[in-house]
Coordinates of C-alpha atoms in Angstrom, one line a residue:
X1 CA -58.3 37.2 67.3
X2 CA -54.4 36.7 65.9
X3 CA -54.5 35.8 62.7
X4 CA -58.4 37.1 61.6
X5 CA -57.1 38.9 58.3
X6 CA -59.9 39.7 56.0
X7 CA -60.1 36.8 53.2
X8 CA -61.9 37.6 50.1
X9 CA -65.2 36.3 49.4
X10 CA -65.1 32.7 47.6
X11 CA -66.0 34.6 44.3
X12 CA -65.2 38.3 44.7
X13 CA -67.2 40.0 42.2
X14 CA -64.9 43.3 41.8
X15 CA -66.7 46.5 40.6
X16 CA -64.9 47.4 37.0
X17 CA -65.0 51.1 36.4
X18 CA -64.3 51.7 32.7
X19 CA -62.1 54.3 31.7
X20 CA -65.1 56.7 30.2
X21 CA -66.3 56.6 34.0
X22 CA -63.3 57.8 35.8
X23 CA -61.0 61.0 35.9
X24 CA -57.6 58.8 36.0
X25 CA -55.3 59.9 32.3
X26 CA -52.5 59.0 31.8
X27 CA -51.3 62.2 31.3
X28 CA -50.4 63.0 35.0
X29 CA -48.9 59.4 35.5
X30 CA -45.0 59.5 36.1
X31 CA -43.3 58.1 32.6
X32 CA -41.2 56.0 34.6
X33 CA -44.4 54.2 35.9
X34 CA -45.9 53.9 33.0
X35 CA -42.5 52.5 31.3
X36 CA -42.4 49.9 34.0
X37 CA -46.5 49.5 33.6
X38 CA -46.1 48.6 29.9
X39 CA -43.2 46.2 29.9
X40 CA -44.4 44.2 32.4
X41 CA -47.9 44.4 30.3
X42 CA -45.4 43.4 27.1
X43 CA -44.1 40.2 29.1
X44 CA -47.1 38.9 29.4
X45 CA -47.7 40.2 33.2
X46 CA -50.6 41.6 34.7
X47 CA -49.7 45.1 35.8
X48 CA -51.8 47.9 38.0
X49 CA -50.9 51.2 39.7
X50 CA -52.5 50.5 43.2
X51 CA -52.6 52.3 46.3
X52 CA -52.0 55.8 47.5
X53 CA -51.4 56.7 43.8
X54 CA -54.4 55.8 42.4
X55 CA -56.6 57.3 45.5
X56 CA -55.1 60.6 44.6
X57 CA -55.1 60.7 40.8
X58 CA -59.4 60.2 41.7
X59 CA -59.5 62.7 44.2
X60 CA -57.8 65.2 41.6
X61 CA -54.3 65.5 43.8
X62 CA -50.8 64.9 42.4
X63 CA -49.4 61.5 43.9
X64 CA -46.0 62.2 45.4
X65 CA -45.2 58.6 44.3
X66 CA -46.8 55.5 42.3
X67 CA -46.6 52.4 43.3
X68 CA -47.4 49.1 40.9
X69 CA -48.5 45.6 41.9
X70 CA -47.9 42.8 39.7
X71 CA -48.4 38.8 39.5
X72 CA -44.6 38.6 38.1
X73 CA -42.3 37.7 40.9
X74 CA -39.9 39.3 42.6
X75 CA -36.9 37.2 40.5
X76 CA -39.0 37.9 37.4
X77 CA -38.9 41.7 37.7
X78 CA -35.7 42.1 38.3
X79 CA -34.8 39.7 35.3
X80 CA -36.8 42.8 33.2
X81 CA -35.1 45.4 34.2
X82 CA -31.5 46.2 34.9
X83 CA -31.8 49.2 37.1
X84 CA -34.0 46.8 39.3
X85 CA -32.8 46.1 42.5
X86 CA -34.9 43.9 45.1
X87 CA -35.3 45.0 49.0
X88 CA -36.9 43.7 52.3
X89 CA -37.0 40.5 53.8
X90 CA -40.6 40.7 55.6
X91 CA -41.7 43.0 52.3
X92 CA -40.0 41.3 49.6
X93 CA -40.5 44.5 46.6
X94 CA -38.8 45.7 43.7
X95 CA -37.2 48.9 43.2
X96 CA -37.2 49.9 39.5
X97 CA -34.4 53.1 40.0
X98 CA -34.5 56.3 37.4
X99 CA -32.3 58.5 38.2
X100 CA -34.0 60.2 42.0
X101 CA -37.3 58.4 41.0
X102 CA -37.7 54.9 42.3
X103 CA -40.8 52.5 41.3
X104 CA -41.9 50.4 43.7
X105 CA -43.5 47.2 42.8
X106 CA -45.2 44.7 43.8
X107 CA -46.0 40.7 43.9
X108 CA -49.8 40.2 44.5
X109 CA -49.8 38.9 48.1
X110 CA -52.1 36.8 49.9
X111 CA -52.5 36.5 53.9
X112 CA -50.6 35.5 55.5
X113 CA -51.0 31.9 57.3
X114 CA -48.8 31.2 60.2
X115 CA -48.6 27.3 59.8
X116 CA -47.1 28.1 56.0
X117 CA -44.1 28.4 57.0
X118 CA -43.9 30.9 54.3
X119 CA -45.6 33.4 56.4
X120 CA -45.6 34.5 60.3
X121 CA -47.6 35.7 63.1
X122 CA -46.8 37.0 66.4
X123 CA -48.9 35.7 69.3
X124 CA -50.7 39.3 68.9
X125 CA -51.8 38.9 65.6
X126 CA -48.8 41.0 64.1
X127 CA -47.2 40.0 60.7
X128 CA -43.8 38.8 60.8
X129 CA -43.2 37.7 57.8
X130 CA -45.5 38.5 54.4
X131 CA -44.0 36.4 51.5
X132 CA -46.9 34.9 50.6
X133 CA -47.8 35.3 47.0
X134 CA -51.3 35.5 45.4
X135 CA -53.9 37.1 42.8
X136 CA -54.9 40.4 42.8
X137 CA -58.5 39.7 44.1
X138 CA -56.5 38.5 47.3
X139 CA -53.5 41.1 46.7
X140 CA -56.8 44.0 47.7
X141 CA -58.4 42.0 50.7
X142 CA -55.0 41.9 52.5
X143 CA -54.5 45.7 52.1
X144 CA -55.4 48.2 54.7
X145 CA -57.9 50.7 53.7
X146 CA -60.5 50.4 51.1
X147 CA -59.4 53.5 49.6
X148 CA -55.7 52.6 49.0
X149 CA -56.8 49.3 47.6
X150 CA -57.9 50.6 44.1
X151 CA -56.1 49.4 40.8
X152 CA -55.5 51.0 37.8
X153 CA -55.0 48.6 35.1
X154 CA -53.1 49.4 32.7
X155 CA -54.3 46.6 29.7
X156 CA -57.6 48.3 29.6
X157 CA -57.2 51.7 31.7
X158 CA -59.8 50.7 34.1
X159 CA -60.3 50.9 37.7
X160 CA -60.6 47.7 39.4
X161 CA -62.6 47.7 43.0
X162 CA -62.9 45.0 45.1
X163 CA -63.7 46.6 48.5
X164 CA -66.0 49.6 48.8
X165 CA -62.9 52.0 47.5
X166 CA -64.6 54.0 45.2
X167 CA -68.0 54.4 47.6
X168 CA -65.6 55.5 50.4
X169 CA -63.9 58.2 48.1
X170 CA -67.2 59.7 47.1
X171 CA -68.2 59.3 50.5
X172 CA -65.0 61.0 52.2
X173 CA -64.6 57.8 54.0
X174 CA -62.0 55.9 55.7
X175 CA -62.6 52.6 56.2
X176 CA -60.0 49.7 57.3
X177 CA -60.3 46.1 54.9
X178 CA -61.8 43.9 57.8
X179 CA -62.1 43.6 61.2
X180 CA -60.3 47.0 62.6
X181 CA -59.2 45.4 66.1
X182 CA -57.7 42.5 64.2
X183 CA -55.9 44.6 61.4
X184 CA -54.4 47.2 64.1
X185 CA -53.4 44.1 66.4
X186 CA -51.6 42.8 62.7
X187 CA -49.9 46.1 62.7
X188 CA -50.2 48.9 65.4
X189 CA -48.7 51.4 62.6
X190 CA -52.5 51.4 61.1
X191 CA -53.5 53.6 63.7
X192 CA -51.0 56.2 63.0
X193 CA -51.7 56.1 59.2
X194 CA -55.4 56.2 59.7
X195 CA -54.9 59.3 61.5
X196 CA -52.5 60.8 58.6
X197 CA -55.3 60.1 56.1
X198 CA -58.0 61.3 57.8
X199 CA -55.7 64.7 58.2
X200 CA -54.6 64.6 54.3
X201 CA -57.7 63.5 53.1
X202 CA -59.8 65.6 55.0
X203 CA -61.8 62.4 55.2
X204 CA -63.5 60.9 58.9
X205 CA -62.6 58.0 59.8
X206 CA -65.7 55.3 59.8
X207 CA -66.7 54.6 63.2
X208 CA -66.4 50.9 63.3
X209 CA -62.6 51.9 62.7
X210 CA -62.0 54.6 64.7
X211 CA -63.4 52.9 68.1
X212 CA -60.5 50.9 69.1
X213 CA -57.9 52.9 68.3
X214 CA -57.5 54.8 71.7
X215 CA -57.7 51.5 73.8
X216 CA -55.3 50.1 71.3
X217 CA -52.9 52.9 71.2
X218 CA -50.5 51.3 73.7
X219 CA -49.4 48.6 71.4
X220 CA -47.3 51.2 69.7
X221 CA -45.0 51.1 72.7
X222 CA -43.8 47.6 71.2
X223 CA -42.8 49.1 67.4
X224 CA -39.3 49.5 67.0
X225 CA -38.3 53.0 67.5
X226 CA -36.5 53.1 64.9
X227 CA -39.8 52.3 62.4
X228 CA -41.5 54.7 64.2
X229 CA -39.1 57.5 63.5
X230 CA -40.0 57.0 59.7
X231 CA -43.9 57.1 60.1
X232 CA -43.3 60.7 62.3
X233 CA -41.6 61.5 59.2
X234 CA -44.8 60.8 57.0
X235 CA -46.7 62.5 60.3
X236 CA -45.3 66.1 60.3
X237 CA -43.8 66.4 57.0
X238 CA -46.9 66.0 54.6
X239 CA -48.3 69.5 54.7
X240 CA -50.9 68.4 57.5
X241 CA -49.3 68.5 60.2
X242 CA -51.1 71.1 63.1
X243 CA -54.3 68.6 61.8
X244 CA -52.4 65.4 61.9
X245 CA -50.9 66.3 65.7
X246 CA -54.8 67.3 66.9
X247 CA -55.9 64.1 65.7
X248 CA -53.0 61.9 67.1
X249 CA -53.8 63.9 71.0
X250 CA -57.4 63.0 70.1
X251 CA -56.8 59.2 69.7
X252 CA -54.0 59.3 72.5
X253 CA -51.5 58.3 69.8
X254 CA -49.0 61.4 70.6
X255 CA -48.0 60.4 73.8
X256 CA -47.1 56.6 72.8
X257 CA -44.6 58.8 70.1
X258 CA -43.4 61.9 72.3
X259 CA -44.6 60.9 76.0
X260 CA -42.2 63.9 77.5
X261 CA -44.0 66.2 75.7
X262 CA -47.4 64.8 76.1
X263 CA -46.6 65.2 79.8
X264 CA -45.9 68.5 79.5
X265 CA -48.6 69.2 77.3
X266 CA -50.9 67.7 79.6
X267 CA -50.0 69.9 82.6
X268 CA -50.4 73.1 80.6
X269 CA -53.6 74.3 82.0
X270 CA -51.9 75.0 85.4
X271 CA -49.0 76.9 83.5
X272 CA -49.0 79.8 80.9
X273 CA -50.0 77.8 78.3
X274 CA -46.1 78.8 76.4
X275 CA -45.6 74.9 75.6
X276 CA -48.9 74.0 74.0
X277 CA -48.4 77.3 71.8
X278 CA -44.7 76.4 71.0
X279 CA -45.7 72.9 69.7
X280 CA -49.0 74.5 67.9
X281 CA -46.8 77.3 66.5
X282 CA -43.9 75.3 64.8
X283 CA -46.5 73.1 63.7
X284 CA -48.1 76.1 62.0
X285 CA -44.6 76.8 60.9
X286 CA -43.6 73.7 59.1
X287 CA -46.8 73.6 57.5
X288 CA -46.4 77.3 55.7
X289 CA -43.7 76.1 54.7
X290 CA -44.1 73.0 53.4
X291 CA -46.9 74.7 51.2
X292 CA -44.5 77.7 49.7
X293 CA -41.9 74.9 48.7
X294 CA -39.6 75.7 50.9
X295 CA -36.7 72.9 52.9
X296 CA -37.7 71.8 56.7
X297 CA -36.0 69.5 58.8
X298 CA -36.8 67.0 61.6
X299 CA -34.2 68.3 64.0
X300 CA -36.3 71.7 64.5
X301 CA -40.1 70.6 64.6
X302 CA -38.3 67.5 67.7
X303 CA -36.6 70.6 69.3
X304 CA -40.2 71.9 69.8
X305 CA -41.1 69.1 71.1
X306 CA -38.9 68.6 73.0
X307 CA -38.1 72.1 74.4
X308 CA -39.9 72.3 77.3
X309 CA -39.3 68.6 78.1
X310 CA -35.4 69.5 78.1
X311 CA -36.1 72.5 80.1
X312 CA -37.7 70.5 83.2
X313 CA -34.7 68.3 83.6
X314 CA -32.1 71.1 83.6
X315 CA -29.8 70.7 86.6
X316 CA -29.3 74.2 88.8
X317 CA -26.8 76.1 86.9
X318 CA -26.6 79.0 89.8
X319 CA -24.4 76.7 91.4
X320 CA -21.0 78.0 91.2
X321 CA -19.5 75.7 87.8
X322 CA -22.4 75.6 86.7
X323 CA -23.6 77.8 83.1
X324 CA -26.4 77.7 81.5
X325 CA -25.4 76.2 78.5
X326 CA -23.5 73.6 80.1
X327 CA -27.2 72.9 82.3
X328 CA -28.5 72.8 78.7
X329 CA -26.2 70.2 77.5
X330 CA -26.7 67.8 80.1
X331 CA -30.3 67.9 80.5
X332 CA -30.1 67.3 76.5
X333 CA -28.1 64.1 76.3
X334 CA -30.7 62.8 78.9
X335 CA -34.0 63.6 76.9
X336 CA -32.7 62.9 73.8
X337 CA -31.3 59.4 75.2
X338 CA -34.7 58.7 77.1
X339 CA -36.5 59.9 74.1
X340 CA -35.2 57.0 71.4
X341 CA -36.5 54.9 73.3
X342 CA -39.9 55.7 72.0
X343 CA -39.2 57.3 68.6
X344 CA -35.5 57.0 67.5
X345 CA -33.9 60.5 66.7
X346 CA -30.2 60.2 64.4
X347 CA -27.7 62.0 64.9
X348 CA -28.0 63.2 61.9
X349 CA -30.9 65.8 63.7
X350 CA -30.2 65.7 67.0
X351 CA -26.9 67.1 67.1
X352 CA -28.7 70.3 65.4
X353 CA -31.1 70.0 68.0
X354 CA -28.7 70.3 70.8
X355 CA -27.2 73.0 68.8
X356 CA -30.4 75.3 68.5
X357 CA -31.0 75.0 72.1
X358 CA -27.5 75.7 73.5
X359 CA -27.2 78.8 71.5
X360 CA -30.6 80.3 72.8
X361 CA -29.1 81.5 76.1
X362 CA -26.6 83.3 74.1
X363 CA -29.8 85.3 72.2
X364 CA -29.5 87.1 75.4
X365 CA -26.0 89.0 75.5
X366 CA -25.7 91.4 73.6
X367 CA -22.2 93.1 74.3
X368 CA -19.5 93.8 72.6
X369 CA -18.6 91.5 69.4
X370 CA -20.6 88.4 70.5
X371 CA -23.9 89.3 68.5
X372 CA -21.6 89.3 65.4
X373 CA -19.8 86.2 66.6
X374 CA -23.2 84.4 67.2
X375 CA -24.3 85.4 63.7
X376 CA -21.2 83.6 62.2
X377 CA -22.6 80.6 63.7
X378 CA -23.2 77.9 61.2
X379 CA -26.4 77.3 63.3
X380 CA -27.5 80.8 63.3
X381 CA -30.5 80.5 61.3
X382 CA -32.0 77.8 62.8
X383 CA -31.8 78.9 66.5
X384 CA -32.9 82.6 65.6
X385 CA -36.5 81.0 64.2
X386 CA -36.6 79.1 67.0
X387 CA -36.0 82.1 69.1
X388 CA -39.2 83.7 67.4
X389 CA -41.1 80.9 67.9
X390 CA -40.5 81.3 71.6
X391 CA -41.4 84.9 71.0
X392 CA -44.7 84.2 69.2
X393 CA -45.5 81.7 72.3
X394 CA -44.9 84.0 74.6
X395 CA -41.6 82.6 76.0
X396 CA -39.3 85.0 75.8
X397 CA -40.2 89.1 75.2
X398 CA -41.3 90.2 71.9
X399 CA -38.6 93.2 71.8
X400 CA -35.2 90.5 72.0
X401 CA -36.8 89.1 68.9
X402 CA -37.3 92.1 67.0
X403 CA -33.7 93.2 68.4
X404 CA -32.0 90.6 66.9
X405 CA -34.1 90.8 63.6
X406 CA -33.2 94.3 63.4
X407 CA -29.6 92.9 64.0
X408 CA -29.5 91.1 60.8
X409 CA -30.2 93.6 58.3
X410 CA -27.9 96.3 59.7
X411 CA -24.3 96.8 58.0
X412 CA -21.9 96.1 60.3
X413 CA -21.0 99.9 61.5
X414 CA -24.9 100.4 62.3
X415 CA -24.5 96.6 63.9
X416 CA -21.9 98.1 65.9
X417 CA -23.6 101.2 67.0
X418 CA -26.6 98.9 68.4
X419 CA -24.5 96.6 70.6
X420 CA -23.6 97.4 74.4
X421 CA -19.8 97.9 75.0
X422 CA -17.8 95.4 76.6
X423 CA -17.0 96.7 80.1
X424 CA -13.8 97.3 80.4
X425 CA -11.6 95.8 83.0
X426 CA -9.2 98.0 85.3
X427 CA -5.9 95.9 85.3
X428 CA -4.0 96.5 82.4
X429 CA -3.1 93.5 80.3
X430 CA 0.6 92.8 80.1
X431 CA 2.4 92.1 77.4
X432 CA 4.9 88.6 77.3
X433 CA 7.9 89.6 76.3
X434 CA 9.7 87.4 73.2
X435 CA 12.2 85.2 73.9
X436 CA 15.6 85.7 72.0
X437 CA 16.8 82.5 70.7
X438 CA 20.5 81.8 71.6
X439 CA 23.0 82.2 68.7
X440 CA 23.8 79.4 67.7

């Protein structure tokens, strides 16, 4: 029902692991986070790393950030430190800034009650408004999975757990705090995290949790796209993301994110298969290169996604007027617009988008001094792969890709020698004769 968040029991009885009993040193804690652990300690604060942070420092993985929770307010933070700025307005946090390392913290929170004032729900039982300040023993009931609600406490170095955390870990668990249908009505976005967990982890998801997320999914059609832009960010771009996109089709969670492509996706047993092996390829792609440290972007994994989708609404461009390219650009700006309506793509990726995907047509003439004027492109790189992951699902033949990768690491005499000459025209150019100026 709206508004059944977990409470904690009347006297929650946490389990205290000492720090003899658990892996967690301080050694491969961030400096920054222990500097803002220990002053708040000094003021007279409680102070705990909680969350994803702690989860991974027990499972034996570097956090990529650390997050601490505190009972000093947000006012009271700031007033501690000067590089402290304060965000949110549903969230209210602290950002503690050094240098391109922020630490987030923290007020212990309580749940929310809608007839506070201080705190909102919707009619659905989603949180509006979370402002509601409390202890820690309440701060872990109102969290969402067990295993991100472990504290590391830094007065004594021990791990504090009040729900099952530490039994799920061992376990390779993951279990939501509560009643699931409740806490994914409270916040649809659950269901997309506990399918990024269960992909990262390598954890299952506990059955009580994992039953209603498929006939929940559609609630996700009422997050802003612009929200769910960010979590597809945290989605694809974690290392996981081949696992993360098999488990988001299993759980009909992809299509409420990408429904173009999902309907493409779904027709692909009576094609030849190219746009489920596109999607599964870059996929494949961004994850290789996520693990050898090296840059992706957004704007290529959506063209993937988006490809085929782009493709079906091209207009006929063997009408006379009509080129390819331009067929391309139209059927792009519709797809793209349709598309944010769902997940919100900026501009900021999808003008490279419609860049890749204009300049594959051009992949395919080969005369003259267009190859070399296509490699000048500032956009070269990025269509080229994109080409090759055409190649590798069977799009486009095999030999245009090797041609063009061929292309690249010839000088530019050899370069020359392996395009096809321009024809050349029969009428003679003339040449516009200079006007004198008049003397003057």
């Amino acid at each position: 029902m709206p508004g059944d968040i977990p409470n904690p029991p009347a006297a929650p009885a946490p389990v205290v692991i000492p720090r003899a009993e658990h892996n967690i040193s301080r050694a491969d804690i961030s400096p920054n986070a222990l500097k803002v652990l220990y002053r708040l300690r000094d003021a007279g604060f409680r102070a705990c790393l909680v969350g994803g942070g702690v989860r991974d420092l027990l499972l034996g993985r570097e956090p990529k950030d650390f997050d601490v929770a505190t009972d000093a307010h947000p006012e009271e933070i700031r007033a501690l430190f000067r590089n402290c700025r304060l965000i949110g307005r549903r969230f209210r946090l602290a950002h503690v800034i050094f240098g391109r390392e922020v630490i987030e913290v923290a007020t212990f929170r309580a749940a929310p009650e809608a007839e506070t004032g201080a705190a909102a729900l919707s009619d659905e039982g989603r949180i509006l408004r979370d402002n509601v300040y409390g202890t820690i023993e309440e701060d872990a009931w109102r969290r969402d999975f067990t295993v991100n609600a472990l504290y590391y406490d830094i007065a004594d170095f021990s791990v504090i757990d009040y729900v099952g955390g530490m039994a799920d870990i061992q376990a390779g668990r993951l279990r939501l705090i509560g009643d699931p249908e409740a806490r994914y009505r409270e916040d649809p976005v659950r269901m997309l995290r506990a399918a990024r967990f269960a992909a990262k982890l390598g954890f299952r998801i506990d059955p009580p949790s994992e039953a209603p997320i498929t006939e929940l999914s559609p609630l996700l059609f009422d997050i802003a796209p612009a929200r769910l832009f960010e979590e597809v960010l945290k989605l694809f771009l974690g290392g996981e993301a081949l696992e993360t996109f098999e488990l988001l089709r299993h759980y009909d969670l992809f299509g409420k994110l990408f429904p173009f492509t999902e309907e493409v996706l779904g027709e692909e047993e009576e094609t030849d298969h190219f746009p489920h092996m596109l999607v599964v390829h870059a996929l494949r792609n961004t994850d290789e290169r996520i693990a050898a440290g090296k840059p992706v972007t957004p704007a290529f994994l959506f063209a993937a996604f988006l490809w085929e989708a782009m493709r079906r609404r091209m207009p006929d461009y063997d009408v006379p007027g009509m080129s390819e390219i331009q067929a391309i650009q139209i059927a792009a700006g519709e797809i793209i617009a349709e598309q944010a309506r769902h997940t919100s793509i900026p501009r900021r990726f999808s003008q490279p988008m419609r860049e890749i995907w204009t300049l594959q047509p051009r992949f395919l003439n080969r005369n003259g001094r267009r190859p070399q004027r296509l490699l000048a492109h500032p956009r070269f790189r990025a269509a080229y792969d994109f080409l090759l992951l055409r190649g590798q699902a069977g799009e486009v033949d095999q030999a245009l890709c090797d041609w063009w990768t061929e292309f690249q690491q010839r000088n530019p005499e050899e370069q020359a020698g392996m395009v096809t000459p321009e024809p050349r025209s029969g009428r003679r150019r003339r040449r516009r004769r200079r006007q004198r100026k008049p003397d003057s």
